Structure formats: C-alpha cells, structure tokens
Short mmCIF file of C-alpha atoms in Angstrom, two decimals:
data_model
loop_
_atom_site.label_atom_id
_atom_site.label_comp_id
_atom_site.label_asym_id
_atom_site.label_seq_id
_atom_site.Cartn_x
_atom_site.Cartn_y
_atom_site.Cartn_z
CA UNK A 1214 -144.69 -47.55 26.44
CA UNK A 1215 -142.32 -47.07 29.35
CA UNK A 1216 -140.21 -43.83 28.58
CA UNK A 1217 -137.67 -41.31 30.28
CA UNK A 1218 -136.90 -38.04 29.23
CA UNK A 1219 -134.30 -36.18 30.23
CA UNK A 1220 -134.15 -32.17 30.24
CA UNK A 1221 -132.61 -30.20 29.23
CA UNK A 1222 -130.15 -31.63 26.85
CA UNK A 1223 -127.43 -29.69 27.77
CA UNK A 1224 -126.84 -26.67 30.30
CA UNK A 1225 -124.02 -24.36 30.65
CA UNK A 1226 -123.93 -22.45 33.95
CA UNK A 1227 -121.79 -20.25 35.09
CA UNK A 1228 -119.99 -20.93 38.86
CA UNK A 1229 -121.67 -20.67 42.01
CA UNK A 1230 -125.20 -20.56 39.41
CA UNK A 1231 -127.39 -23.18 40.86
CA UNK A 1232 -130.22 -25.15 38.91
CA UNK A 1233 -132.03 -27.83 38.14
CA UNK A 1234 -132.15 -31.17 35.83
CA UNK A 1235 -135.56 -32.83 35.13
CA UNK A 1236 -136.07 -36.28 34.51
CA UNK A 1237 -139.69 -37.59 33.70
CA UNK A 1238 -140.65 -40.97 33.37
CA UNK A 1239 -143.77 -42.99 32.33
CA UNK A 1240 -143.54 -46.78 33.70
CA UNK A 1241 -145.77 -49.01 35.87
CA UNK A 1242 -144.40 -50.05 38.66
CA UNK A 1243 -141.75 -47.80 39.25
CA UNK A 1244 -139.10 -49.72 41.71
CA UNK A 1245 -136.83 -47.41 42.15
CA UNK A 1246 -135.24 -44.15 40.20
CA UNK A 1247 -131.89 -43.89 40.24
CA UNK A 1248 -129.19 -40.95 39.30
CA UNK A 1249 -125.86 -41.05 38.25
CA UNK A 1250 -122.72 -39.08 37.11
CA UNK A 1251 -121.08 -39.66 33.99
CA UNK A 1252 -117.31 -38.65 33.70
CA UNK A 1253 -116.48 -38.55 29.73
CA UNK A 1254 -114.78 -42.06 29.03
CA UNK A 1255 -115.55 -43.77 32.22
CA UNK A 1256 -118.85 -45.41 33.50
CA UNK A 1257 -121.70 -44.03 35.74
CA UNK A 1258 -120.63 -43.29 39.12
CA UNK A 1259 -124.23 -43.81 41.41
CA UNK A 1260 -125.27 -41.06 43.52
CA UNK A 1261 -128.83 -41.74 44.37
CA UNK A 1262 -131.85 -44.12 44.50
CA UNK A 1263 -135.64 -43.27 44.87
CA UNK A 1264 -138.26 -45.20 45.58
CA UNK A 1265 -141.34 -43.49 46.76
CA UNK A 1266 -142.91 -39.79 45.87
CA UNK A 1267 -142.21 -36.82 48.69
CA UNK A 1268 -138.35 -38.78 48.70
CA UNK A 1269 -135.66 -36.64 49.21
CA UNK A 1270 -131.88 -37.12 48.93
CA UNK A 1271 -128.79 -35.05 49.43
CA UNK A 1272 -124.90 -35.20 48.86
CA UNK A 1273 -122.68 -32.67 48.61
CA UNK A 1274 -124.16 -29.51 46.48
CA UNK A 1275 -126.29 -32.39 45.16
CA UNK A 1276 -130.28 -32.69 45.99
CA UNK A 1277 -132.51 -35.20 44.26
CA UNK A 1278 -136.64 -35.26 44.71
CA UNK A 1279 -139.08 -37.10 43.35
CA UNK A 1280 -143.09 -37.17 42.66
CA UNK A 1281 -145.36 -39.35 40.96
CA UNK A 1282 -144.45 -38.45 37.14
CA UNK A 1283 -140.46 -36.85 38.06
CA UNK A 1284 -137.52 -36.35 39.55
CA UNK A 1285 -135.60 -33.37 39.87
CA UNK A 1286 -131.69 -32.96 40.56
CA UNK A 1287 -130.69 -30.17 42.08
CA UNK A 1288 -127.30 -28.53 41.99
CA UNK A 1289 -126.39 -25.56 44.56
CA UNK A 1290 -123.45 -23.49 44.09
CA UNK A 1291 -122.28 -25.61 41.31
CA UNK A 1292 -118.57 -25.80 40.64
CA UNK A 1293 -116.54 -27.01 37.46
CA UNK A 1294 -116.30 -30.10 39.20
CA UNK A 1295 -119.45 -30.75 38.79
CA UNK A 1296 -119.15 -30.29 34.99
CA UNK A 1297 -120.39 -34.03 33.65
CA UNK A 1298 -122.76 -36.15 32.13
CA UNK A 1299 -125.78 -36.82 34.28
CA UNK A 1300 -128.15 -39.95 33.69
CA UNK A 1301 -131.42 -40.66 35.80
CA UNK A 1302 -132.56 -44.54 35.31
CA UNK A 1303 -136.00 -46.45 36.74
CA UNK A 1304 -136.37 -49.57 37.69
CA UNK A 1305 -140.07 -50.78 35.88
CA UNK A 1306 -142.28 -53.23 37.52
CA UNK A 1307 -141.90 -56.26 39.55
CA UNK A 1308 -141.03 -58.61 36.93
CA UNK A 1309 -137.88 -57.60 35.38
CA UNK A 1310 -134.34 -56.32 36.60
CA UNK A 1311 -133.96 -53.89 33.49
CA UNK A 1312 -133.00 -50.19 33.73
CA UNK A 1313 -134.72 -47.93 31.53
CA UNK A 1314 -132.27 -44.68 31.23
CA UNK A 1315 -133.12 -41.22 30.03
CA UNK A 1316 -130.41 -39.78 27.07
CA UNK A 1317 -128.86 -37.41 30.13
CA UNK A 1318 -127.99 -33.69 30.39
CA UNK A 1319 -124.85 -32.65 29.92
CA UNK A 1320 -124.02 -30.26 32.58
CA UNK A 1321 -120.80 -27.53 32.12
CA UNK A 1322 -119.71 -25.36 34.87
CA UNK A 1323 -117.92 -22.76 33.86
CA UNK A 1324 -115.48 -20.73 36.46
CA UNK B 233 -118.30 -49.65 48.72
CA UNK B 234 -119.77 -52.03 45.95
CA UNK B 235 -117.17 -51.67 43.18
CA UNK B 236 -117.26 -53.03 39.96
CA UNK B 237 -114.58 -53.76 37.76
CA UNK B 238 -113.98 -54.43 34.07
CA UNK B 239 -110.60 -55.43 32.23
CA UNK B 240 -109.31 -54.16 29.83
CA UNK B 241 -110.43 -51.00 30.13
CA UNK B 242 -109.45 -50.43 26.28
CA UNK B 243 -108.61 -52.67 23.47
CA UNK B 244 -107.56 -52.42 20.18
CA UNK B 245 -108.03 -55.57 17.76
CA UNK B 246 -108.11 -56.17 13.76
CA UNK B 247 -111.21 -57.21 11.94
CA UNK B 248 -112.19 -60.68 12.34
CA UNK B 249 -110.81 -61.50 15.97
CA UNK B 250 -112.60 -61.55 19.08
CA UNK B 251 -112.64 -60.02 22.11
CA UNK B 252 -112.97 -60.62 25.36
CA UNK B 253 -114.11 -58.46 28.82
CA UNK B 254 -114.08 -59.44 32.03
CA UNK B 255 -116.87 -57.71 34.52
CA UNK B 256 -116.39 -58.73 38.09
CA UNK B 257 -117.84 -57.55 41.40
CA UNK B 258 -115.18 -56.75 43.70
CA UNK B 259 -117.00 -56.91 47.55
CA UNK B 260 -119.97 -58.52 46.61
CA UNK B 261 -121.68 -61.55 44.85
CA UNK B 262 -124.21 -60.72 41.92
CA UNK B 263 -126.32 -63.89 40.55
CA UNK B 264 -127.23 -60.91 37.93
CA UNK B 265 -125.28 -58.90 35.68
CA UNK B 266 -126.00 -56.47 32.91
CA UNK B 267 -123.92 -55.19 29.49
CA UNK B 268 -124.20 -51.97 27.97
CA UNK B 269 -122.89 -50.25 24.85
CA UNK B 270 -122.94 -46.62 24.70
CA UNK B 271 -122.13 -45.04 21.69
CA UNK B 272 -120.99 -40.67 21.78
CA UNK B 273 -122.96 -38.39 23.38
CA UNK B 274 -125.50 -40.97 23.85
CA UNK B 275 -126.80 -42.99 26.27
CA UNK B 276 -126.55 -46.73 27.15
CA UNK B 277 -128.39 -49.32 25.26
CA UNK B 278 -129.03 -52.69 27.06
CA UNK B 279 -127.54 -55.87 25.14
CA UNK B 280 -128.18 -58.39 27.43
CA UNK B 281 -128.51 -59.79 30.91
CA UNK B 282 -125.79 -61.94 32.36
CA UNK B 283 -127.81 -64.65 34.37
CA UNK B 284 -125.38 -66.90 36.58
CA UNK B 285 -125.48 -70.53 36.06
CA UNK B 286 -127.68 -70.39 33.02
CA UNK B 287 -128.33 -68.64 29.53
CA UNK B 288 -128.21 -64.93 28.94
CA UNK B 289 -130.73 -62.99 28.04
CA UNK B 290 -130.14 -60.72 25.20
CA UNK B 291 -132.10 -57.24 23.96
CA UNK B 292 -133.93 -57.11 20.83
CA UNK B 293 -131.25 -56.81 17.57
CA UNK B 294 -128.75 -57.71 19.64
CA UNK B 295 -127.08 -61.19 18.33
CA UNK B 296 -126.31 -63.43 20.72
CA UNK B 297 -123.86 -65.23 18.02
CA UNK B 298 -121.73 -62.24 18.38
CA UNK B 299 -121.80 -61.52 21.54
CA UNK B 300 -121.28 -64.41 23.37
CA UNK B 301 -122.12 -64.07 27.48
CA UNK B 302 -120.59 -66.41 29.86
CA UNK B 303 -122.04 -66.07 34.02
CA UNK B 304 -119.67 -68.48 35.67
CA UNK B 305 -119.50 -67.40 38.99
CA UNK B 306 -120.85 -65.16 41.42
CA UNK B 307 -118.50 -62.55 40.91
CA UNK B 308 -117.45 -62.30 37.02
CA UNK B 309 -119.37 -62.28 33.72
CA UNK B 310 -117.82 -62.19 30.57
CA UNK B 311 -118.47 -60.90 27.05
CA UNK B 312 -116.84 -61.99 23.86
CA UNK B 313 -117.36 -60.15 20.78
CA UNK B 314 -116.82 -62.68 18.06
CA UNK B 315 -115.05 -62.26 14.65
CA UNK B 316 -115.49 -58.39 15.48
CA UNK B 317 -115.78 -55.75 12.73
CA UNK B 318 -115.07 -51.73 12.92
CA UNK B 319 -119.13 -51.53 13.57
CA UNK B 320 -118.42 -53.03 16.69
CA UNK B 321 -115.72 -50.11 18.24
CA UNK B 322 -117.77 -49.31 20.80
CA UNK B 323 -118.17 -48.35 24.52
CA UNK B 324 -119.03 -51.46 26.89
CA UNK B 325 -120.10 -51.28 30.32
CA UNK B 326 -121.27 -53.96 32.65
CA UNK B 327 -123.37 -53.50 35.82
CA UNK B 328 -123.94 -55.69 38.66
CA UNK B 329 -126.81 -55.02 41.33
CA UNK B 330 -126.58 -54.93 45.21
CA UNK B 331 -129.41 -55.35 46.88
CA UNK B 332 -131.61 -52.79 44.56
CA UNK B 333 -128.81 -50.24 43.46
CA UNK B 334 -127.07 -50.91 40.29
CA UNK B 335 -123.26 -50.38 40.26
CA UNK B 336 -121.11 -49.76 37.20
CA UNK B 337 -117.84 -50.82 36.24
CA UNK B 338 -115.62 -48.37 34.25
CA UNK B 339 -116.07 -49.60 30.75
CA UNK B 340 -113.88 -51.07 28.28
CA UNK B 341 -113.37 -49.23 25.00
CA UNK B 342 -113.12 -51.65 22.08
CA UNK B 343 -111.52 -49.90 19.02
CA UNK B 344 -111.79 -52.37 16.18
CA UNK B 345 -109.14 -51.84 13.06
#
C-alpha cells in the first residue's frame, strides 16, 4: 500500500539549533515529492518539489534532499519563524493526480 | 506566483443549511481541482477531485450527496455542504495544480451550530 510517514511527530529546538525532518514514502511511481509549510489556521504554503533521487533544493535556512525511499528537510540556524507545521506529499504513479501526504512534524523554535 | 483563493475563509451556519465555498485560481487556469478537510493536529484527507466540465470524483466514505462539487470554469470550483450538521465543522481546503506543483488556497473554516 502506498504510505508516508512523517518523523518525528513533533520537535522543539531551541534558536539557531539546526536539524532535520524525515519523510519516507513507499509508492510506485513516485512523480514528484513535494514539501510544504503549514501556518496554524491557514493552508499549506509550497516550498519545494522533487522529482528524481540525488535532488537537491534550497530556500532560505531551508534544504530539502531526496533518495530512493526519503526525503529529508533540513533547517539551518532555525528561527521562531520557522516555528510551523510541516507536510511532505508524493505524487504516485502515472495514472492519477492524487497527493498522498504524511501526518507532518510540528516544528517549534524557541528563542 | 500561482495563488489560490477560497471565500469565505470562515463560516458559521445552523444545522440543516448548506454551505457554500468558492476555490478559484487567481493567475492561472486549472481543468483540475482538489478538496481537503483537515481536522486538528491532523493532516488533510482527500474528499474529492473537482474535474472541469464533468462529474467529480469523490474519496471513499465521502458522500457525494453532501458534498455537492460543481467545476464550471477554468478558474473556480465549488463545494456545497448540504443540510450540514455540527459533524461537519471542519477545515476545508482546495488545491489547484500548475503544471506539476500543487497550490493551496487558505481554507475556509466551517463552524456548524
């Protein structure tokens, strides 16, 4: 069964404390994996897409990878800006348009 | 940038009314729309897909009786939620595609008293 899991749930880290978010995924065909922010109340704001293993992206303090089996979102330096819900979603297959979506990690920066 | 929008972005309504929410793509045309409910502190659950110019396509358990879809133009879907009941106070969020990337609108928070 197509699945993505999100880890961990929820991480507290202090300012300036980098880390990193894991999001695995089981699917054939993956399309395309995509990460977004979640502000509480408000819908996902996109920040990346990946399509391809060795894939790299970067915004910001913000650095998403990606291999055959996951996908890793990296935070540098975090600040309590960055403090939000983040979801990672695949595209599956060539036959549908549907977006599987992992449960998140909610991320709190702490000053 | 591709920007989606909903209206309202929150509604209150009494038991047995419906509801209705616009989802529109601002900059770009989308022959394919999504809906999502999200309940708290969880993540969002497909309902159906908004095709335009034909029938939606709705998620298993979802009822398409109550949740009526309506694709009819390139630029706006809507959702109904008919005769709506305090099960239904939810968190709905549409989603249009450009080119691959899927873009979000802001959500509409239905309240239902």
């Amino acid at each position: 069964e197509d699945q993505v899991t999100q880890s961990p749930e929820a991480l507290r880290l202090q300012e300036g404390e980098s880390s990193s978010l894991n999001c695995s995924y089981t699917v054939s065909g993956l399309r395309g994996l995509f990460w977004y922010r979640q502000d509480p109340g408000k819908g996902p704001e996109f920040l990346f897409t990946l399509y391809s293993a060795g894939e790299e992206k970067e915004k910001e303090r913000l650095k998403a990878t990606l291999t055959k089996k996951e996908s890793f979102l990296h935070i540098t330096a975090p600040k309590p800006e960055d403090s939000a819900t983040y979801l990672c979603a695949v595209l599956q297959s060539y036959n549908t348009d549907k977006l599987i979506f992992g449960t998140g990690t909610r991320l709190q920066v702490f000053p | 940038g591709a920007v989606v929008s909903q209206h309202p972005s929150r509604v209150i309504c009494k038991s047995g009314t419906s509801v209705k929410i616009e989802c529109r793509s601002l900059d770009f045309q989308a022959t394919t729309m999504f809906w999502y409910r999200q309940f708290p502190k969880q993540s969002l659950m497909l309902m159906a897909t908004s095709n335009e110019g034909s029938k939606a396509t709705y998620e298993q358990g979802v009822e398409k009786d109550k949740f009526l879809i309506n694709h009819a133009s390139l630029t706006l879907s809507t959702l109904t939620v008919t005769s709506a009941h305090p099960e239904d106070s939810s968190f709905y969020i549409c989603s249009a595609r450009l080119v691959a990337e899927p873009y979000f609108g802001p959500g509409t928070r239905l309240t239902v008293t």
